[in-house]
Short mmCIF file of C-alpha atoms in Angstrom, two decimals:
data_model
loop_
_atom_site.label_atom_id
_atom_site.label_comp_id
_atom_site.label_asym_id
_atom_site.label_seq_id
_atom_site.Cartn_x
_atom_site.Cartn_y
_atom_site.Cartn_z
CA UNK A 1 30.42 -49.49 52.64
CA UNK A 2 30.73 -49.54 48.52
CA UNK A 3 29.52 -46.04 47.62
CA UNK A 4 26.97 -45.91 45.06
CA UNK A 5 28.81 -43.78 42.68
CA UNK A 6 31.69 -47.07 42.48
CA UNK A 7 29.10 -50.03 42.25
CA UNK A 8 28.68 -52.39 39.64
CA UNK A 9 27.06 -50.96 36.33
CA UNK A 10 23.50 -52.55 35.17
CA UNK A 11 25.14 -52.76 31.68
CA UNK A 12 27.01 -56.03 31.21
CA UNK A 13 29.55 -56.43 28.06
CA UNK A 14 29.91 -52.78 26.79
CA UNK A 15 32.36 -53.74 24.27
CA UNK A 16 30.13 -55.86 22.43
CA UNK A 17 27.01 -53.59 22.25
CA UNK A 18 26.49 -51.85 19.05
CA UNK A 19 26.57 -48.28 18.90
CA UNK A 20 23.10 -47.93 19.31
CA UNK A 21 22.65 -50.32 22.25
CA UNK A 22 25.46 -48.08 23.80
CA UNK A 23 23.41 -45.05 23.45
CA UNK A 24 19.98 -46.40 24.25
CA UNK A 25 21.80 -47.40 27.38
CA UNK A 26 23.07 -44.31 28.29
CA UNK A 27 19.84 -42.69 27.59
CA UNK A 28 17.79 -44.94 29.60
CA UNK A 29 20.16 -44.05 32.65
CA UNK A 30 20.66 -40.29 32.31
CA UNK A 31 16.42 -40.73 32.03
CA UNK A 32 16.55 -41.29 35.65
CA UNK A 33 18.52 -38.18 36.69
CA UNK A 34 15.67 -35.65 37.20
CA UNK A 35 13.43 -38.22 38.84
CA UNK A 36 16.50 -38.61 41.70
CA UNK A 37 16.83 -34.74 42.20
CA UNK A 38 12.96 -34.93 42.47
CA UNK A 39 13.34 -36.06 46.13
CA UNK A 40 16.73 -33.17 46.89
CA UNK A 41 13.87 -30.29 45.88
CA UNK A 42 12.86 -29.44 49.41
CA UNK A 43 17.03 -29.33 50.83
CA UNK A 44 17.33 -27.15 47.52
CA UNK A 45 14.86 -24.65 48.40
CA UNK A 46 16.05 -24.76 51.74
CA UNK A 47 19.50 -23.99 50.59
CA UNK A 48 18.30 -21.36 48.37
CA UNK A 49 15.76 -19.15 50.61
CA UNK A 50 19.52 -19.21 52.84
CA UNK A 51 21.40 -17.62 50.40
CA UNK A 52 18.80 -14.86 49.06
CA UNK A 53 18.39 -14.05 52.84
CA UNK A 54 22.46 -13.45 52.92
CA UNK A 55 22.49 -11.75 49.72
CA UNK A 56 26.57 -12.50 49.98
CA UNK A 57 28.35 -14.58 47.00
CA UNK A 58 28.41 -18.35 46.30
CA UNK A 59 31.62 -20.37 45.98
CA UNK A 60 31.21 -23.69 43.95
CA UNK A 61 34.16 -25.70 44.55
CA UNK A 62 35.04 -29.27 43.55
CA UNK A 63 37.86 -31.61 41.70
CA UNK A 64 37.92 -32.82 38.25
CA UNK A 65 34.27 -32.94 36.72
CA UNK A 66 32.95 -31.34 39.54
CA UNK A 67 34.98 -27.98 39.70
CA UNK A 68 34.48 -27.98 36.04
CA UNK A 69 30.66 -28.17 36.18
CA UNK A 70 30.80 -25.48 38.88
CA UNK A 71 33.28 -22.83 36.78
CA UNK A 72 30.56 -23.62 33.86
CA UNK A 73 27.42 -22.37 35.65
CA UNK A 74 29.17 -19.36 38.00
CA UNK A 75 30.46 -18.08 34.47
CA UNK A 76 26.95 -17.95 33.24
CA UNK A 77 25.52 -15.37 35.40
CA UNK A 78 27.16 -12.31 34.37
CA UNK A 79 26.30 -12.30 31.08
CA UNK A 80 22.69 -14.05 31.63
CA UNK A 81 21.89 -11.54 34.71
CA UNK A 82 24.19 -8.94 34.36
CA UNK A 83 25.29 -9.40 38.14
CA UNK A 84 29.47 -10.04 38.33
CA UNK A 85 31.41 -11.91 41.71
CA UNK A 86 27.91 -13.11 43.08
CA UNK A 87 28.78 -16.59 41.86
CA UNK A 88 32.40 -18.34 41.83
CA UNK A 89 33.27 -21.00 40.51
CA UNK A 90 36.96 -22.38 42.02
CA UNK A 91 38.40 -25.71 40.95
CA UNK A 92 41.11 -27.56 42.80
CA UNK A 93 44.77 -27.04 40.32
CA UNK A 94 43.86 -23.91 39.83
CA UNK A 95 42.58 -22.48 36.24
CA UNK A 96 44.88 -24.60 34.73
CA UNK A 97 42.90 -27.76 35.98
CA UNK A 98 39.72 -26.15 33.67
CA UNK A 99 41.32 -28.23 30.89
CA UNK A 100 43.92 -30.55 31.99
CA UNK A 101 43.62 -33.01 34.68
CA UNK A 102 45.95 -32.16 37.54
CA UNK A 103 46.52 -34.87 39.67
CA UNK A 104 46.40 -35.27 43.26
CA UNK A 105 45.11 -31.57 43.68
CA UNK A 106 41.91 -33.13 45.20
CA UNK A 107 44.22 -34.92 47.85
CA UNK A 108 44.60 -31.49 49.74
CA UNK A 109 42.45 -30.94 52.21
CA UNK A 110 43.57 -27.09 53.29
CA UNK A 111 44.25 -26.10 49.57
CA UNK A 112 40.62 -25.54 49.13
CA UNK A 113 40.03 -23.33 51.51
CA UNK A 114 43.39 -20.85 50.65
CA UNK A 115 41.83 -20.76 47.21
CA UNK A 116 38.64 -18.95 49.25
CA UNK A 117 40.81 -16.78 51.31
CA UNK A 118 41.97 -14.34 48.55
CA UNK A 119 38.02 -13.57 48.19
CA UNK A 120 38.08 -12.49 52.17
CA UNK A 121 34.84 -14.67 52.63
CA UNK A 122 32.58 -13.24 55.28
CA UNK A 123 29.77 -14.82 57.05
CA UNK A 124 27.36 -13.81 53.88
CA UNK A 125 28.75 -15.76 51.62
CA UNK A 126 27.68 -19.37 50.88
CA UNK A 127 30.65 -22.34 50.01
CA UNK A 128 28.70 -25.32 48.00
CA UNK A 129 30.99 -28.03 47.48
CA UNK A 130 30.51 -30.15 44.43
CA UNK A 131 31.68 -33.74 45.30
CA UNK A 132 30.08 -37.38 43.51
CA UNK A 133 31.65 -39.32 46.09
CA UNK A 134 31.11 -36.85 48.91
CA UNK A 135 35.00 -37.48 50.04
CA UNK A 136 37.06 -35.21 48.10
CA UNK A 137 39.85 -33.75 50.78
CA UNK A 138 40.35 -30.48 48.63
CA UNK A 139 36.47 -29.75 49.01
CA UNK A 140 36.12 -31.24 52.82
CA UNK A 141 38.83 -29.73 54.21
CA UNK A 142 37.10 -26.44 52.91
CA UNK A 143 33.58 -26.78 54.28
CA UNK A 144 34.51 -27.46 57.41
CA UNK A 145 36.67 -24.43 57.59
CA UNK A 146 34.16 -22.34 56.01
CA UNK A 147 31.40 -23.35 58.43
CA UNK A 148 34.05 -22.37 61.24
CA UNK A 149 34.23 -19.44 60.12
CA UNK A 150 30.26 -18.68 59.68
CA UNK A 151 29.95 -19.09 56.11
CA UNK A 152 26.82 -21.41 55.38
CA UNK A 153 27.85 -24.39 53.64
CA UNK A 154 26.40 -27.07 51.37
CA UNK A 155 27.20 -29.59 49.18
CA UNK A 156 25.92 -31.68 46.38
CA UNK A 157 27.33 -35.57 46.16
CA UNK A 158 25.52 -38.75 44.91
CA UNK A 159 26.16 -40.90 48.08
CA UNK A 160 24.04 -40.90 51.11
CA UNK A 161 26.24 -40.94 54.53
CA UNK A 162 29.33 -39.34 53.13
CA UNK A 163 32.40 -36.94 55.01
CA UNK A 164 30.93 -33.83 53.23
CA UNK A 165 27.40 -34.99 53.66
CA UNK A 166 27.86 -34.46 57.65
CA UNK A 167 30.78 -31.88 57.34
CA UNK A 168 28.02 -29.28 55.98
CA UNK A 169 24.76 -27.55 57.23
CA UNK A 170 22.67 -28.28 53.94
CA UNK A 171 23.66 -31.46 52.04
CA UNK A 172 21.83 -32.13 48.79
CA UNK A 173 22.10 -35.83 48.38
CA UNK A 174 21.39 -37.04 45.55
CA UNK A 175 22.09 -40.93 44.62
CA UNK A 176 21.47 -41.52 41.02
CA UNK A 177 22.75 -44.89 41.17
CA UNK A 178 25.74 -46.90 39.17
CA UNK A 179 26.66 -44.96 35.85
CA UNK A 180 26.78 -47.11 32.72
CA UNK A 181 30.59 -47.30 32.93
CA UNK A 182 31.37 -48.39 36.43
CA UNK A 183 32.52 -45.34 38.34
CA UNK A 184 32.13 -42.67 35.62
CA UNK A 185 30.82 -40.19 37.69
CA UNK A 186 31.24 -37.64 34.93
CA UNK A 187 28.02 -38.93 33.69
CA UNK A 188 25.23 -39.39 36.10
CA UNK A 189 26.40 -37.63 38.84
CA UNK A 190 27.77 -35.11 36.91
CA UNK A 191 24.27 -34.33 34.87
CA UNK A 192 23.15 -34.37 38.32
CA UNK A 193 25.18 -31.50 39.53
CA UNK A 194 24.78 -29.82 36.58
CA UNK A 195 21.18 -29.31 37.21
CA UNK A 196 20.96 -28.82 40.14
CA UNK A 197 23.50 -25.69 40.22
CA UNK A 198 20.78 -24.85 37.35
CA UNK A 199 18.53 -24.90 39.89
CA UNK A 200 19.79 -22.52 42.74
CA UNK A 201 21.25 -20.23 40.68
CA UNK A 202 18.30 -19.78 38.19
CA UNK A 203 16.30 -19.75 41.71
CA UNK A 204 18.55 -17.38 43.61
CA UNK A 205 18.74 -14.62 40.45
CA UNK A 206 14.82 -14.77 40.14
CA UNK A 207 14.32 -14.76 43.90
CA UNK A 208 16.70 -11.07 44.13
CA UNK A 209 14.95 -9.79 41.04
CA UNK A 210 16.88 -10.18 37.99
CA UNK A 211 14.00 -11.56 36.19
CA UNK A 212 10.91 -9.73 35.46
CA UNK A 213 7.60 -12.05 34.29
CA UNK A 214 10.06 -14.66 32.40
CA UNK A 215 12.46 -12.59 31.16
CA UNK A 216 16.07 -11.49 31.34
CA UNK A 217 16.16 -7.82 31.76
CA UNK A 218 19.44 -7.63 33.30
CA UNK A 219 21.17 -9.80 30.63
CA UNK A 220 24.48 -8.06 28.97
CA UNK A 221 24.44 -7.25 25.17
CA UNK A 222 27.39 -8.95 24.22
CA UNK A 223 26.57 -10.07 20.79
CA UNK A 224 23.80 -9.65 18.00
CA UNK A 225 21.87 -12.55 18.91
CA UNK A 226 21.01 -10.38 22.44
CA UNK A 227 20.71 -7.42 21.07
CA UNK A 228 17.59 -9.14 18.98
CA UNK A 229 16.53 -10.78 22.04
CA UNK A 230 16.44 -7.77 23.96
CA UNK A 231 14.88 -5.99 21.54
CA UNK A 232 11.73 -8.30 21.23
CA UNK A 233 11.51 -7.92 24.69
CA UNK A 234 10.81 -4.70 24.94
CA UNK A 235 8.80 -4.84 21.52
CA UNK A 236 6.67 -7.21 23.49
CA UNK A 237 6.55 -5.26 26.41
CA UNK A 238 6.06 -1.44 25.45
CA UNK A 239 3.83 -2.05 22.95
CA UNK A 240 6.79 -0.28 20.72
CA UNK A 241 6.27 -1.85 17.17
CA UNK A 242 9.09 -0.83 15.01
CA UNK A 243 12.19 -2.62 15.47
CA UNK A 244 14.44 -0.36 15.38
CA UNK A 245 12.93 2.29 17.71
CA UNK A 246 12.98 -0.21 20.36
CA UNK A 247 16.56 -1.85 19.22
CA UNK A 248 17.68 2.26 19.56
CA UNK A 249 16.15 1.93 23.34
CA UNK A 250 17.85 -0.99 24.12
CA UNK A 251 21.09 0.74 23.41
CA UNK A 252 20.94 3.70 24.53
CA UNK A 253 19.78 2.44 28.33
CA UNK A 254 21.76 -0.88 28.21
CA UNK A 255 19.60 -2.91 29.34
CA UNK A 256 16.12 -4.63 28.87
CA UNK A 257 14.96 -2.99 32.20
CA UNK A 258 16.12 0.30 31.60
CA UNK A 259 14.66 0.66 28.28
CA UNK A 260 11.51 -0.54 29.46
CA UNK A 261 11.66 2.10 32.55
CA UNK A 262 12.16 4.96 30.12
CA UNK A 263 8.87 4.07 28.33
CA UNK A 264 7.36 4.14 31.99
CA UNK A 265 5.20 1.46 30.90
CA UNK A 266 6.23 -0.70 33.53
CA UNK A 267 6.81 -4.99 33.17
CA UNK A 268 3.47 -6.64 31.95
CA UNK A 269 5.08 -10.43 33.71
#
């Protein structure tokens, strides 16, 4: 069965388009992205009322794109929530793969799982595997050794009736169609991954509290541009309204919440 990730782009003659037919083309497919995860929402939610109710860690793993995607939006949440190891992003090669192809490390199907192991996963944690064509070996092999050992395991691929799809107790399937260059699943499919990891773990750090009305009160203060951010925050919320009062708050507590709790005026939402 041809896998819709590998069938035949809509887009005829690439080479001949001008540079703006090119990228009205690619717009006019990446358009169709959201309106494709539309229909995953309810295995989404699904997937991440599961993981709140663990409250263990989530391993991303994929190949290629897809571990790349994964390492991008685990890395996020410390400094965004303030949480460390509750997301982890592994890619198949190793770190080294984060920037250089490494080939045939997707061929493996047991390496995946030894890259788990040094974690010692327990039957909190959550494996999402992060596969276009739904047939990597490196992230297969993985879920179904993970779900053998009790972990709950999903995965998110762009072709209905795949290995993984059936490997895993919550697939997300999501088939966005041919990309504009024939099997270029670093488009499509990955924009599709992309948001949809936006998705649960945007969901699952609101759903355990690490957002308060609409706002990031866990977030570190790694640079100036937080620092300000934090600061209007609590402007906003304490009613505080000199700037550097509440920038003095925010500094000496360390947080958004914090601050906010010393004022004991409480989150407005």
């Amino acid at each position: 069965m041809m896998r819709a990730t590998e069938s035949e782009s809509h887009y005829k003659h690439l080479d001949a388009m001008s540079t703006e037919e090119l990228l009205r083309g690619i717009n006019a497919e990446d358009r169709t992205v959201p309106l494709a995860i539309e229909g995953t929402i309810p295995a989404i939610a699904q997937l991440v009322e599961a993981i709140v109710a663990r409250d263990g860690r989530v391993f991303y793993l994929g190949a290629g794109t897809s571990g790349r995607i994964g390492i991008t939006d685990a890395s996020e949440i410390l400094p965004t929530y303030g949480v460390e190891g509750k997301f982890i992003g592994i890619i198949a090669g190793g770190d080294a793969a984060i920037r250089n192809p490494i080939e045939g490390a997707e061929d493996d199907p047991k390496q995946g799982w030894k890259d788990i192991l040094p974690y010692h996963p327990t039957a909190k944690d959550t494996v999402i595997g992060i596969t276009a064509s739904g047939g990597a070996p490196y992230v297969l092999g993985a879920i179904r050794e993970a779900r053998k050992a009790g972990l709950l395991t999903a995965c998110i691929t762009c072709n209905e009736g795949s290995p993984v799809e059936e490997a895993c107790d919550i697939p997300l399937v999501t088939v966005v169609g041919p990309e504009f260059v024939t099997g270029s699943t670093r488009m499509k499919a990955g924009t599709a991954a992309k948001l949809i990891l936006n998705m649960i773990s945007t969901s699952v750090m609101i759903r355990l509290g690490h957002v308060k009305g609409n706002k990031m009160v866990d977030m570190q203060l790694t640079n100036s541009k937080l620092v300000d951010r934090g600061t209007r925050m609590i402007m906003a919320e304490t009613g505080i309204g000199d700037y550097g009062t509440a920038k003095s708050l925010l500094l000496r507590h360390g947080s958004v919440r914090e601050a906010v709790a010393a004022t004991k005026t409480g989150f407005k939402g």
